[in-house]
Amino acid sequence: EISNERTTLFGVYSDPRRDSRRHTASVTFAVELHAEIQPRAGDDAKAVERIPLSEIEQHDFFADHRTILLDYKRSRHQSSVSEYNY
């Protein structure tokens, strides 16, 4: 189980074109897990696979999940750069 202190709201994705089956919205959260924690798939996923952020573009994802992951990757880069801007 993940505690609330380790969970951060990342974004809301609701582009009507994100899923060709119907209009859906996703509320996304970011959480950092220690390597020994094994996440489990919930009712909306078949499996969980850990991949490095550097390999996102080499994988296929459902709907706009690649976009969400790339946005997350960019936000991590921007926040690490901004730490050095005084």
PDB file of N, CA, C and O in Angstrom:
ATOM      1  N   GLU A   1       0.841  -1.184   0.000  1.00  0.00           N
ATOM      2  CA  GLU A   1       0.000   0.000   0.000  1.00  0.00           C
ATOM      3  C   GLU A   1       0.884   1.246   0.000  1.00  0.00           C
ATOM      4  O   GLU A   1       1.928   1.277   0.625  1.00  0.00           O
ATOM      5  N   ILE A   2       0.423   2.272  -0.673  1.00  0.00           N
ATOM      6  CA  ILE A   2       1.164   3.529  -0.793  1.00  0.00           C
ATOM      7  C   ILE A   2       0.536   4.551   0.136  1.00  0.00           C
ATOM      8  O   ILE A   2      -0.676   4.750   0.126  1.00  0.00           O
ATOM      9  N   SER A   3       1.353   5.204   0.927  1.00  0.00           N
ATOM     10  CA  SER A   3       0.821   6.217   1.837  1.00  0.00           C
ATOM     11  C   SER A   3       0.568   7.515   1.079  1.00  0.00           C
ATOM     12  O   SER A   3       1.190   7.801   0.062  1.00  0.00           O
ATOM     13  N   ASN A   4      -0.353   8.313   1.595  1.00  0.00           N
ATOM     14  CA  ASN A   4      -0.711   9.585   0.952  1.00  0.00           C
ATOM     15  C   ASN A   4       0.459  10.559   0.906  1.00  0.00           C
ATOM     16  O   ASN A   4       0.537  11.394   0.025  1.00  0.00           O
ATOM     17  N   GLU A   5       1.376  10.471   1.874  1.00  0.00           N
ATOM     18  CA  GLU A   5       2.499  11.403   1.912  1.00  0.00           C
ATOM     19  C   GLU A   5       3.425  11.224   0.713  1.00  0.00           C
ATOM     20  O   GLU A   5       4.154  12.117   0.346  1.00  0.00           O
ATOM     21  N   ARG A   6       3.420  10.059   0.114  1.00  0.00           N
ATOM     22  CA  ARG A   6       4.334   9.781  -0.988  1.00  0.00           C
ATOM     23  C   ARG A   6       3.673   9.959  -2.341  1.00  0.00           C
ATOM     24  O   ARG A   6       4.263   9.682  -3.372  1.00  0.00           O
ATOM     25  N   THR A   7       2.424  10.393  -2.374  1.00  0.00           N
ATOM     26  CA  THR A   7       1.664  10.534  -3.612  1.00  0.00           C
ATOM     27  C   THR A   7       1.466  12.010  -3.939  1.00  0.00           C
ATOM     28  O   THR A   7       1.069  12.782  -3.080  1.00  0.00           O
ATOM     29  N   THR A   8       1.739  12.376  -5.191  1.00  0.00           N
ATOM     30  CA  THR A   8       1.584  13.761  -5.632  1.00  0.00           C
ATOM     31  C   THR A   8       0.703  13.809  -6.871  1.00  0.00           C
ATOM     32  O   THR A   8       0.929  13.047  -7.817  1.00  0.00           O
ATOM     33  N   LEU A   9      -0.296  14.693  -6.857  1.00  0.00           N
ATOM     34  CA  LEU A   9      -1.108  14.887  -8.059  1.00  0.00           C
ATOM     35  C   LEU A   9      -0.203  15.390  -9.165  1.00  0.00           C
ATOM     36  O   LEU A   9       0.520  16.371  -8.990  1.00  0.00           O
ATOM     37  N   PHE A  10      -0.212  14.715 -10.301  1.00  0.00           N
ATOM     38  CA  PHE A  10       0.634  15.128 -11.414  1.00  0.00           C
ATOM     39  C   PHE A  10      -0.157  15.901 -12.461  1.00  0.00           C
ATOM     40  O   PHE A  10       0.259  16.947 -12.916  1.00  0.00           O
ATOM     41  N   GLY A  11      -1.297  15.398 -12.883  1.00  0.00           N
ATOM     42  CA  GLY A  11      -2.046  16.107 -13.908  1.00  0.00           C
ATOM     43  C   GLY A  11      -3.385  15.454 -14.205  1.00  0.00           C
ATOM     44  O   GLY A  11      -3.673  14.347 -13.759  1.00  0.00           O
ATOM     45  N   VAL A  12      -4.185  16.171 -14.991  1.00  0.00           N
ATOM     46  CA  VAL A  12      -5.477  15.668 -15.443  1.00  0.00           C
ATOM     47  C   VAL A  12      -5.458  15.721 -16.960  1.00  0.00           C
ATOM     48  O   VAL A  12      -5.152  16.758 -17.553  1.00  0.00           O
ATOM     49  N   TYR A  13      -5.773  14.611 -17.591  1.00  0.00           N
ATOM     50  CA  TYR A  13      -5.760  14.492 -19.046  1.00  0.00           C
ATOM     51  C   TYR A  13      -7.179  14.180 -19.505  1.00  0.00           C
ATOM     52  O   TYR A  13      -7.749  13.169 -19.102  1.00  0.00           O
ATOM     53  N   SER A  14      -7.746  15.053 -20.351  1.00  0.00           N
ATOM     54  CA  SER A  14      -9.147  14.869 -20.741  1.00  0.00           C
ATOM     55  C   SER A  14      -9.417  15.227 -22.196  1.00  0.00           C
ATOM     56  O   SER A  14     -10.546  15.511 -22.556  1.00  0.00           O
ATOM     57  N   ASP A  15      -8.396  15.194 -23.029  1.00  0.00           N
ATOM     58  CA  ASP A  15      -8.597  15.463 -24.455  1.00  0.00           C
ATOM     59  C   ASP A  15      -9.618  14.462 -25.003  1.00  0.00           C
ATOM     60  O   ASP A  15      -9.438  13.247 -24.851  1.00  0.00           O
ATOM     61  N   PRO A  16     -10.689  14.923 -25.637  1.00  0.00           N
ATOM     62  CA  PRO A  16     -11.716  14.002 -26.153  1.00  0.00           C
ATOM     63  C   PRO A  16     -11.159  12.992 -27.160  1.00  0.00           C
ATOM     64  O   PRO A  16     -11.735  11.940 -27.365  1.00  0.00           O
ATOM     65  N   ARG A  17     -10.015  13.291 -27.745  1.00  0.00           N
ATOM     66  CA  ARG A  17      -9.429  12.378 -28.739  1.00  0.00           C
ATOM     67  C   ARG A  17      -8.471  11.367 -28.117  1.00  0.00           C
ATOM     68  O   ARG A  17      -7.909  10.534 -28.819  1.00  0.00           O
ATOM     69  N   ARG A  18      -8.284  11.388 -26.806  1.00  0.00           N
ATOM     70  CA  ARG A  18      -7.280  10.532 -26.161  1.00  0.00           C
ATOM     71  C   ARG A  18      -7.633   9.056 -26.227  1.00  0.00           C
ATOM     72  O   ARG A  18      -6.778   8.205 -26.170  1.00  0.00           O
ATOM     73  N   ASP A  19      -8.920   8.725 -26.317  1.00  0.00           N
ATOM     74  CA  ASP A  19      -9.350   7.331 -26.403  1.00  0.00           C
ATOM     75  C   ASP A  19     -10.443   7.252 -27.461  1.00  0.00           C
ATOM     76  O   ASP A  19     -11.484   7.880 -27.330  1.00  0.00           O
ATOM     77  N   SER A  20     -10.187   6.490 -28.515  1.00  0.00           N
ATOM     78  CA  SER A  20     -11.132   6.436 -29.640  1.00  0.00           C
ATOM     79  C   SER A  20     -12.440   5.742 -29.279  1.00  0.00           C
ATOM     80  O   SER A  20     -13.427   5.879 -29.992  1.00  0.00           O
ATOM     81  N   ARG A  21     -12.486   5.024 -28.167  1.00  0.00           N
ATOM     82  CA  ARG A  21     -13.706   4.315 -27.779  1.00  0.00           C
ATOM     83  C   ARG A  21     -14.751   5.230 -27.153  1.00  0.00           C
ATOM     84  O   ARG A  21     -15.941   5.061 -27.365  1.00  0.00           O
ATOM     85  N   ARG A  22     -14.279   6.207 -26.372  1.00  0.00           N
ATOM     86  CA  ARG A  22     -15.203   7.123 -25.676  1.00  0.00           C
ATOM     87  C   ARG A  22     -14.389   8.242 -25.033  1.00  0.00           C
ATOM     88  O   ARG A  22     -13.182   8.147 -24.905  1.00  0.00           O
ATOM     89  N   HIS A  23     -15.079   9.281 -24.613  1.00  0.00           N
ATOM     90  CA  HIS A  23     -14.406  10.393 -23.946  1.00  0.00           C
ATOM     91  C   HIS A  23     -14.150   9.999 -22.496  1.00  0.00           C
ATOM     92  O   HIS A  23     -15.073   9.699 -21.739  1.00  0.00           O
ATOM     93  N   THR A  24     -12.899   9.997 -22.112  1.00  0.00           N
ATOM     94  CA  THR A  24     -12.524   9.673 -20.740  1.00  0.00           C
ATOM     95  C   THR A  24     -11.549  10.721 -20.217  1.00  0.00           C
ATOM     96  O   THR A  24     -10.932  11.450 -20.996  1.00  0.00           O
ATOM     97  N   ALA A  25     -11.441  10.773 -18.942  1.00  0.00           N
ATOM     98  CA  ALA A  25     -10.463  11.654 -18.299  1.00  0.00           C
ATOM     99  C   ALA A  25      -9.629  10.811 -17.350  1.00  0.00           C
ATOM    100  O   ALA A  25     -10.125   9.876 -16.730  1.00  0.00           O
ATOM    101  N   SER A  26      -8.356  11.145 -17.254  1.00  0.00           N
ATOM    102  CA  SER A  26      -7.465  10.465 -16.316  1.00  0.00           C
ATOM    103  C   SER A  26      -6.878  11.481 -15.363  1.00  0.00           C
ATOM    104  O   SER A  26      -6.375  12.518 -15.779  1.00  0.00           O
ATOM    105  N   VAL A  27      -6.956  11.169 -14.091  1.00  0.00           N
ATOM    106  CA  VAL A  27      -6.285  11.952 -13.063  1.00  0.00           C
ATOM    107  C   VAL A  27      -5.028  11.157 -12.722  1.00  0.00           C
ATOM    108  O   VAL A  27      -5.113   9.992 -12.347  1.00  0.00           O
ATOM    109  N   THR A  28      -3.867  11.775 -12.915  1.00  0.00           N
ATOM    110  CA  THR A  28      -2.609  11.047 -12.750  1.00  0.00           C
ATOM    111  C   THR A  28      -1.874  11.515 -11.506  1.00  0.00           C
ATOM    112  O   THR A  28      -1.882  12.697 -11.164  1.00  0.00           O
ATOM    113  N   PHE A  29      -1.240  10.561 -10.858  1.00  0.00           N
ATOM    114  CA  PHE A  29      -0.461  10.819  -9.657  1.00  0.00           C
ATOM    115  C   PHE A  29       0.950  10.305  -9.866  1.00  0.00           C
ATOM    116  O   PHE A  29       1.172   9.357 -10.613  1.00  0.00           O
ATOM    117  N   ALA A  30       1.888  10.912  -9.200  1.00  0.00           N
ATOM    118  CA  ALA A  30       3.274  10.459  -9.223  1.00  0.00           C
ATOM    119  C   ALA A  30       3.621   9.937  -7.837  1.00  0.00           C
ATOM    120  O   ALA A  30       3.216  10.511  -6.827  1.00  0.00           O
ATOM    121  N   VAL A  31       4.355   8.855  -7.834  1.00  0.00           N
ATOM    122  CA  VAL A  31       4.815   8.276  -6.579  1.00  0.00           C
ATOM    123  C   VAL A  31       6.180   7.650  -6.830  1.00  0.00           C
ATOM    124  O   VAL A  31       6.426   7.072  -7.876  1.00  0.00           O
ATOM    125  N   GLU A  32       7.082   7.837  -5.894  1.00  0.00           N
ATOM    126  CA  GLU A  32       8.390   7.198  -6.001  1.00  0.00           C
ATOM    127  C   GLU A  32       8.394   5.983  -5.089  1.00  0.00           C
ATOM    128  O   GLU A  32       8.111   6.097  -3.898  1.00  0.00           O
ATOM    129  N   LEU A  33       8.690   4.831  -5.679  1.00  0.00           N
ATOM    130  CA  LEU A  33       8.712   3.578  -4.934  1.00  0.00           C
ATOM    131  C   LEU A  33      10.136   3.070  -4.817  1.00  0.00           C
ATOM    132  O   LEU A  33      10.903   3.135  -5.777  1.00  0.00           O
ATOM    133  N   HIS A  34      10.452   2.538  -3.664  1.00  0.00           N
ATOM    134  CA  HIS A  34      11.746   1.887  -3.490  1.00  0.00           C
ATOM    135  C   HIS A  34      11.783   0.640  -4.370  1.00  0.00           C
ATOM    136  O   HIS A  34      10.749   0.028  -4.660  1.00  0.00           O
ATOM    137  N   ALA A  35      12.963   0.250  -4.797  1.00  0.00           N
ATOM    138  CA  ALA A  35      13.129  -0.877  -5.721  1.00  0.00           C
ATOM    139  C   ALA A  35      12.525  -2.172  -5.183  1.00  0.00           C
ATOM    140  O   ALA A  35      12.042  -2.996  -5.959  1.00  0.00           O
ATOM    141  N   GLU A  36      12.515  -2.359  -3.875  1.00  0.00           N
ATOM    142  CA  GLU A  36      12.004  -3.612  -3.318  1.00  0.00           C
ATOM    143  C   GLU A  36      10.480  -3.684  -3.295  1.00  0.00           C
ATOM    144  O   GLU A  36       9.905  -4.741  -3.066  1.00  0.00           O
ATOM    145  N   ILE A  37       9.796  -2.566  -3.519  1.00  0.00           N
ATOM    146  CA  ILE A  37       8.334  -2.574  -3.556  1.00  0.00           C
ATOM    147  C   ILE A  37       7.887  -3.021  -4.942  1.00  0.00           C
ATOM    148  O   ILE A  37       8.308  -2.476  -5.956  1.00  0.00           O
ATOM    149  N   GLN A  38       7.030  -4.037  -4.980  1.00  0.00           N
ATOM    150  CA  GLN A  38       6.531  -4.569  -6.247  1.00  0.00           C
ATOM    151  C   GLN A  38       5.085  -4.101  -6.458  1.00  0.00           C
ATOM    152  O   GLN A  38       4.178  -4.573  -5.789  1.00  0.00           O
ATOM    153  N   PRO A  39       4.863  -3.155  -7.383  1.00  0.00           N
ATOM    154  CA  PRO A  39       3.492  -2.701  -7.644  1.00  0.00           C
ATOM    155  C   PRO A  39       2.652  -3.816  -8.264  1.00  0.00           C
ATOM    156  O   PRO A  39       3.182  -4.705  -8.932  1.00  0.00           O
ATOM    157  N   ARG A  40       1.339  -3.771  -8.047  1.00  0.00           N
ATOM    158  CA  ARG A  40       0.411  -4.756  -8.605  1.00  0.00           C
ATOM    159  C   ARG A  40      -0.576  -4.045  -9.521  1.00  0.00           C
ATOM    160  O   ARG A  40      -0.982  -2.918  -9.251  1.00  0.00           O
ATOM    161  N   ALA A  41      -0.975  -4.738 -10.567  1.00  0.00           N
ATOM    162  CA  ALA A  41      -1.990  -4.199 -11.485  1.00  0.00           C
ATOM    163  C   ALA A  41      -3.336  -4.168 -10.765  1.00  0.00           C
ATOM    164  O   ALA A  41      -3.653  -5.051  -9.972  1.00  0.00           O
ATOM    165  N   GLY A  42      -4.104  -3.124 -11.047  1.00  0.00           N
ATOM    166  CA  GLY A  42      -5.448  -3.014 -10.480  1.00  0.00           C
ATOM    167  C   GLY A  42      -6.481  -3.497 -11.476  1.00  0.00           C
ATOM    168  O   GLY A  42      -6.176  -4.266 -12.394  1.00  0.00           O
ATOM    169  N   ASP A  43      -7.708  -3.023 -11.339  1.00  0.00           N
ATOM    170  CA  ASP A  43      -8.786  -3.482 -12.206  1.00  0.00           C
ATOM    171  C   ASP A  43      -8.715  -2.900 -13.617  1.00  0.00           C
ATOM    172  O   ASP A  43      -9.418  -3.346 -14.510  1.00  0.00           O
ATOM    173  N   ASP A  44      -7.847  -1.916 -13.827  1.00  0.00           N
ATOM    174  CA  ASP A  44      -7.766  -1.279 -15.137  1.00  0.00           C
ATOM    175  C   ASP A  44      -6.476  -1.612 -15.895  1.00  0.00           C
ATOM    176  O   ASP A  44      -6.182  -1.012 -16.915  1.00  0.00           O
ATOM    177  N   ALA A  45      -5.719  -2.587 -15.399  1.00  0.00           N
ATOM    178  CA  ALA A  45      -4.451  -2.942 -16.044  1.00  0.00           C
ATOM    179  C   ALA A  45      -4.220  -4.440 -15.945  1.00  0.00           C
ATOM    180  O   ALA A  45      -4.588  -5.069 -14.947  1.00  0.00           O
ATOM    181  N   LYS A  46      -3.606  -5.004 -16.984  1.00  0.00           N
ATOM    182  CA  LYS A  46      -3.280  -6.437 -16.971  1.00  0.00           C
ATOM    183  C   LYS A  46      -2.035  -6.706 -16.141  1.00  0.00           C
ATOM    184  O   LYS A  46      -1.930  -7.725 -15.479  1.00  0.00           O
ATOM    185  N   ALA A  47      -1.066  -5.796 -16.225  1.00  0.00           N
ATOM    186  CA  ALA A  47       0.218  -6.018 -15.568  1.00  0.00           C
ATOM    187  C   ALA A  47       0.905  -4.682 -15.313  1.00  0.00           C
ATOM    188  O   ALA A  47       0.509  -3.658 -15.859  1.00  0.00           O
ATOM    189  N   VAL A  48       1.937  -4.733 -14.489  1.00  0.00           N
ATOM    190  CA  VAL A  48       2.775  -3.569 -14.215  1.00  0.00           C
ATOM    191  C   VAL A  48       4.179  -3.912 -14.671  1.00  0.00           C
ATOM    192  O   VAL A  48       4.685  -4.991 -14.375  1.00  0.00           O
ATOM    193  N   GLU A  49       4.780  -3.007 -15.394  1.00  0.00           N
ATOM    194  CA  GLU A  49       6.150  -3.214 -15.855  1.00  0.00           C
ATOM    195  C   GLU A  49       6.955  -1.966 -15.541  1.00  0.00           C
ATOM    196  O   GLU A  49       6.547  -0.857 -15.882  1.00  0.00           O
ATOM    197  N   ARG A  50       8.087  -2.129 -14.903  1.00  0.00           N
ATOM    198  CA  ARG A  50       8.978  -0.996 -14.631  1.00  0.00           C
ATOM    199  C   ARG A  50       9.893  -0.808 -15.829  1.00  0.00           C
ATOM    200  O   ARG A  50      10.518  -1.755 -16.292  1.00  0.00           O
ATOM    201  N   ILE A  51       9.951   0.420 -16.311  1.00  0.00           N
ATOM    202  CA  ILE A  51      10.895   0.744 -17.389  1.00  0.00           C
ATOM    203  C   ILE A  51      11.572   2.063 -17.040  1.00  0.00           C
ATOM    204  O   ILE A  51      10.965   2.940 -16.422  1.00  0.00           O
ATOM    205  N   PRO A  52      12.814   2.225 -17.430  1.00  0.00           N
ATOM    206  CA  PRO A  52      13.486   3.505 -17.186  1.00  0.00           C
ATOM    207  C   PRO A  52      12.823   4.625 -17.994  1.00  0.00           C
ATOM    208  O   PRO A  52      12.330   4.397 -19.106  1.00  0.00           O
ATOM    209  N   LEU A  53      12.806   5.824 -17.438  1.00  0.00           N
ATOM    210  CA  LEU A  53      12.240   6.965 -18.168  1.00  0.00           C
ATOM    211  C   LEU A  53      12.927   7.157 -19.509  1.00  0.00           C
ATOM    212  O   LEU A  53      12.297   7.592 -20.473  1.00  0.00           O
ATOM    213  N   SER A  54      14.192   6.804 -19.592  1.00  0.00           N
ATOM    214  CA  SER A  54      14.937   6.971 -20.846  1.00  0.00           C
ATOM    215  C   SER A  54      14.447   6.030 -21.941  1.00  0.00           C
ATOM    216  O   SER A  54      14.771   6.231 -23.112  1.00  0.00           O
ATOM    217  N   GLU A  55      13.634   5.024 -21.610  1.00  0.00           N
ATOM    218  CA  GLU A  55      13.160   4.051 -22.596  1.00  0.00           C
ATOM    219  C   GLU A  55      11.690   4.212 -22.960  1.00  0.00           C
ATOM    220  O   GLU A  55      11.136   3.383 -23.688  1.00  0.00           O
ATOM    221  N   ILE A  56      11.042   5.254 -22.495  1.00  0.00           N
ATOM    222  CA  ILE A  56       9.610   5.446 -22.750  1.00  0.00           C
ATOM    223  C   ILE A  56       9.294   5.406 -24.239  1.00  0.00           C
ATOM    224  O   ILE A  56       8.342   4.763 -24.671  1.00  0.00           O
ATOM    225  N   GLU A  57      10.079   6.075 -25.027  1.00  0.00           N
ATOM    226  CA  GLU A  57       9.788   6.186 -26.457  1.00  0.00           C
ATOM    227  C   GLU A  57       9.974   4.873 -27.208  1.00  0.00           C
ATOM    228  O   GLU A  57       9.540   4.745 -28.344  1.00  0.00           O
ATOM    229  N   GLN A  58      10.559   3.882 -26.596  1.00  0.00           N
ATOM    230  CA  GLN A  58      10.788   2.586 -27.237  1.00  0.00           C
ATOM    231  C   GLN A  58       9.650   1.593 -26.985  1.00  0.00           C
ATOM    232  O   GLN A  58       9.688   0.471 -27.473  1.00  0.00           O
ATOM    233  N   HIS A  59       8.624   2.002 -26.233  1.00  0.00           N
ATOM    234  CA  HIS A  59       7.526   1.108 -25.873  1.00  0.00           C
ATOM    235  C   HIS A  59       6.208   1.596 -26.447  1.00  0.00           C
ATOM    236  O   HIS A  59       6.030   2.786 -26.705  1.00  0.00           O
ATOM    237  N   ASP A  60       5.283   0.657 -26.612  1.00  0.00           N
ATOM    238  CA  ASP A  60       3.921   0.991 -27.026  1.00  0.00           C
ATOM    239  C   ASP A  60       3.059   1.118 -25.775  1.00  0.00           C
ATOM    240  O   ASP A  60       3.192   0.329 -24.834  1.00  0.00           O
ATOM    241  N   PHE A  61       2.181   2.105 -25.801  1.00  0.00           N
ATOM    242  CA  PHE A  61       1.289   2.346 -24.668  1.00  0.00           C
ATOM    243  C   PHE A  61      -0.125   2.538 -25.164  1.00  0.00           C
ATOM    244  O   PHE A  61      -0.354   2.927 -26.313  1.00  0.00           O
ATOM    245  N   PHE A  62      -1.082   2.333 -24.293  1.00  0.00           N
ATOM    246  CA  PHE A  62      -2.493   2.561 -24.599  1.00  0.00           C
ATOM    247  C   PHE A  62      -2.794   4.064 -24.615  1.00  0.00           C
ATOM    248  O   PHE A  62      -2.281   4.817 -23.792  1.00  0.00           O
ATOM    249  N   ALA A  63      -3.635   4.451 -25.554  1.00  0.00           N
ATOM    250  CA  ALA A  63      -4.148   5.829 -25.649  1.00  0.00           C
ATOM    251  C   ALA A  63      -3.014   6.850 -25.522  1.00  0.00           C
ATOM    252  O   ALA A  63      -2.049   6.793 -26.269  1.00  0.00           O
ATOM    253  N   ASP A  64      -3.134   7.782 -24.577  1.00  0.00           N
ATOM    254  CA  ASP A  64      -2.142   8.853 -24.431  1.00  0.00           C
ATOM    255  C   ASP A  64      -1.175   8.603 -23.272  1.00  0.00           C
ATOM    256  O   ASP A  64      -0.557   9.520 -22.763  1.00  0.00           O
ATOM    257  N   HIS A  65      -1.010   7.365 -22.878  1.00  0.00           N
ATOM    258  CA  HIS A  65      -0.134   7.078 -21.738  1.00  0.00           C
ATOM    259  C   HIS A  65       1.319   7.460 -22.018  1.00  0.00           C
ATOM    260  O   HIS A  65       2.026   7.901 -21.111  1.00  0.00           O
ATOM    261  N   ARG A  66       1.752   7.346 -23.258  1.00  0.00           N
ATOM    262  CA  ARG A  66       3.114   7.805 -23.596  1.00  0.00           C
ATOM    263  C   ARG A  66       3.228   9.311 -23.360  1.00  0.00           C
ATOM    264  O   ARG A  66       4.216   9.791 -22.810  1.00  0.00           O
ATOM    265  N   THR A  67       2.216  10.060 -23.774  1.00  0.00           N
ATOM    266  CA  THR A  67       2.207  11.512 -23.568  1.00  0.00           C
ATOM    267  C   THR A  67       2.317  11.838 -22.079  1.00  0.00           C
ATOM    268  O   THR A  67       3.084  12.703 -21.673  1.00  0.00           O
ATOM    269  N   ILE A  68       1.560  11.134 -21.263  1.00  0.00           N
ATOM    270  CA  ILE A  68       1.590  11.374 -19.822  1.00  0.00           C
ATOM    271  C   ILE A  68       2.983  11.091 -19.263  1.00  0.00           C
ATOM    272  O   ILE A  68       3.536  11.892 -18.499  1.00  0.00           O
ATOM    273  N   LEU A  69       3.575   9.971 -19.672  1.00  0.00           N
ATOM    274  CA  LEU A  69       4.912   9.624 -19.179  1.00  0.00           C
ATOM    275  C   LEU A  69       5.970  10.611 -19.666  1.00  0.00           C
ATOM    276  O   LEU A  69       6.872  10.981 -18.914  1.00  0.00           O
ATOM    277  N   LEU A  70       5.866  11.057 -20.910  1.00  0.00           N
ATOM    278  CA  LEU A  70       6.827  12.045 -21.412  1.00  0.00           C
ATOM    279  C   LEU A  70       6.663  13.382 -20.691  1.00  0.00           C
ATOM    280  O   LEU A  70       7.647  14.064 -20.403  1.00  0.00           O
ATOM    281  N   ASP A  71       5.422  13.758 -20.390  1.00  0.00           N
ATOM    282  CA  ASP A  71       5.191  14.975 -19.602  1.00  0.00           C
ATOM    283  C   ASP A  71       5.840  14.841 -18.225  1.00  0.00           C
ATOM    284  O   ASP A  71       6.461  15.782 -17.720  1.00  0.00           O
ATOM    285  N   TYR A  72       5.704  13.676 -17.616  1.00  0.00           N
ATOM    286  CA  TYR A  72       6.323  13.442 -16.314  1.00  0.00           C
ATOM    287  C   TYR A  72       7.842  13.535 -16.425  1.00  0.00           C
ATOM    288  O   TYR A  72       8.491  14.183 -15.599  1.00  0.00           O
ATOM    289  N   LYS A  73       8.383  12.917 -17.450  1.00  0.00           N
ATOM    290  CA  LYS A  73       9.843  12.951 -17.650  1.00  0.00           C
ATOM    291  C   LYS A  73      10.322  14.396 -17.799  1.00  0.00           C
ATOM    292  O   LYS A  73      11.298  14.803 -17.185  1.00  0.00           O
ATOM    293  N   ARG A  74       9.607  15.201 -18.601  1.00  0.00           N
ATOM    294  CA  ARG A  74       9.960  16.613 -18.780  1.00  0.00           C
ATOM    295  C   ARG A  74       9.850  17.383 -17.473  1.00  0.00           C
ATOM    296  O   ARG A  74      10.694  18.221 -17.155  1.00  0.00           O
ATOM    297  N   SER A  75       8.823  17.105 -16.692  1.00  0.00           N
ATOM    298  CA  SER A  75       8.641  17.838 -15.427  1.00  0.00           C
ATOM    299  C   SER A  75       9.766  17.518 -14.456  1.00  0.00           C
ATOM    300  O   SER A  75      10.209  18.388 -13.715  1.00  0.00           O
ATOM    301  N   ARG A  76      10.231  16.288 -14.435  1.00  0.00           N
ATOM    302  CA  ARG A  76      11.359  15.925 -13.550  1.00  0.00           C
ATOM    303  C   ARG A  76      12.622  16.647 -13.994  1.00  0.00           C
ATOM    304  O   ARG A  76      13.382  17.122 -13.169  1.00  0.00           O
ATOM    305  N   HIS A  77      12.823  16.732 -15.301  1.00  0.00           N
ATOM    306  CA  HIS A  77      14.010  17.434 -15.816  1.00  0.00           C
ATOM    307  C   HIS A  77      13.935  18.923 -15.475  1.00  0.00           C
ATOM    308  O   HIS A  77      14.892  19.506 -15.003  1.00  0.00           O
ATOM    309  N   GLN A  78      12.760  19.530 -15.690  1.00  0.00           N
ATOM    310  CA  GLN A  78      12.605  20.957 -15.405  1.00  0.00           C
ATOM    311  C   GLN A  78      12.781  21.253 -13.931  1.00  0.00           C
ATOM    312  O   GLN A  78      13.385  22.254 -13.562  1.00  0.00           O
ATOM    313  N   SER A  79      12.270  20.378 -13.060  1.00  0.00           N
ATOM    314  CA  SER A  79      12.411  20.660 -11.625  1.00  0.00           C
ATOM    315  C   SER A  79      13.861  20.486 -11.179  1.00  0.00           C
ATOM    316  O   SER A  79      14.333  21.213 -10.309  1.00  0.00           O
ATOM    317  N   SER A  80      14.605  19.567 -11.789  1.00  0.00           N
ATOM    318  CA  SER A  80      16.009  19.422 -11.396  1.00  0.00           C
ATOM    319  C   SER A  80      16.838  20.590 -11.905  1.00  0.00           C
ATOM    320  O   SER A  80      17.765  21.024 -11.252  1.00  0.00           O
ATOM    321  N   VAL A  81      16.465  21.148 -13.062  1.00  0.00           N
ATOM    322  CA  VAL A  81      17.172  22.322 -13.583  1.00  0.00           C
ATOM    323  C   VAL A  81      16.830  23.539 -12.740  1.00  0.00           C
ATOM    324  O   VAL A  81      17.704  24.324 -12.396  1.00  0.00           O
ATOM    325  N   SER A  82      15.562  23.681 -12.348  1.00  0.00           N
ATOM    326  CA  SER A  82      15.155  24.866 -11.596  1.00  0.00           C
ATOM    327  C   SER A  82      15.746  24.897 -10.190  1.00  0.00           C
ATOM    328  O   SER A  82      15.816  25.939  -9.575  1.00  0.00           O
ATOM    329  N   GLU A  83      16.154  23.755  -9.658  1.00  0.00           N
ATOM    330  CA  GLU A  83      16.773  23.744  -8.332  1.00  0.00           C
ATOM    331  C   GLU A  83      18.060  24.579  -8.322  1.00  0.00           C
ATOM    332  O   GLU A  83      18.459  25.072  -7.280  1.00  0.00           O
ATOM    333  N   TYR A  84      18.683  24.733  -9.468  1.00  0.00           N
ATOM    334  CA  TYR A  84      19.944  25.460  -9.540  1.00  0.00           C
ATOM    335  C   TYR A  84      19.770  26.905  -9.984  1.00  0.00           C
ATOM    336  O   TYR A  84      20.728  27.642 -10.087  1.00  0.00           O
ATOM    337  N   ASN A  85      18.538  27.309 -10.268  1.00  0.00           N
ATOM    338  CA  ASN A  85      18.268  28.697 -10.650  1.00  0.00           C
ATOM    339  C   ASN A  85      17.876  29.479  -9.401  1.00  0.00           C
ATOM    340  O   ASN A  85      16.846  29.236  -8.816  1.00  0.00           O
ATOM    341  N   TYR A  86      18.700  30.417  -9.012  1.00  0.00           N
ATOM    342  CA  TYR A  86      18.425  31.198  -7.800  1.00  0.00           C
ATOM    343  C   TYR A  86      17.785  32.503  -8.126  1.00  0.00           C
ATOM    344  O   TYR A  86      18.023  33.213  -8.970  1.00  0.00           O
TER     345      TYR A  86
END
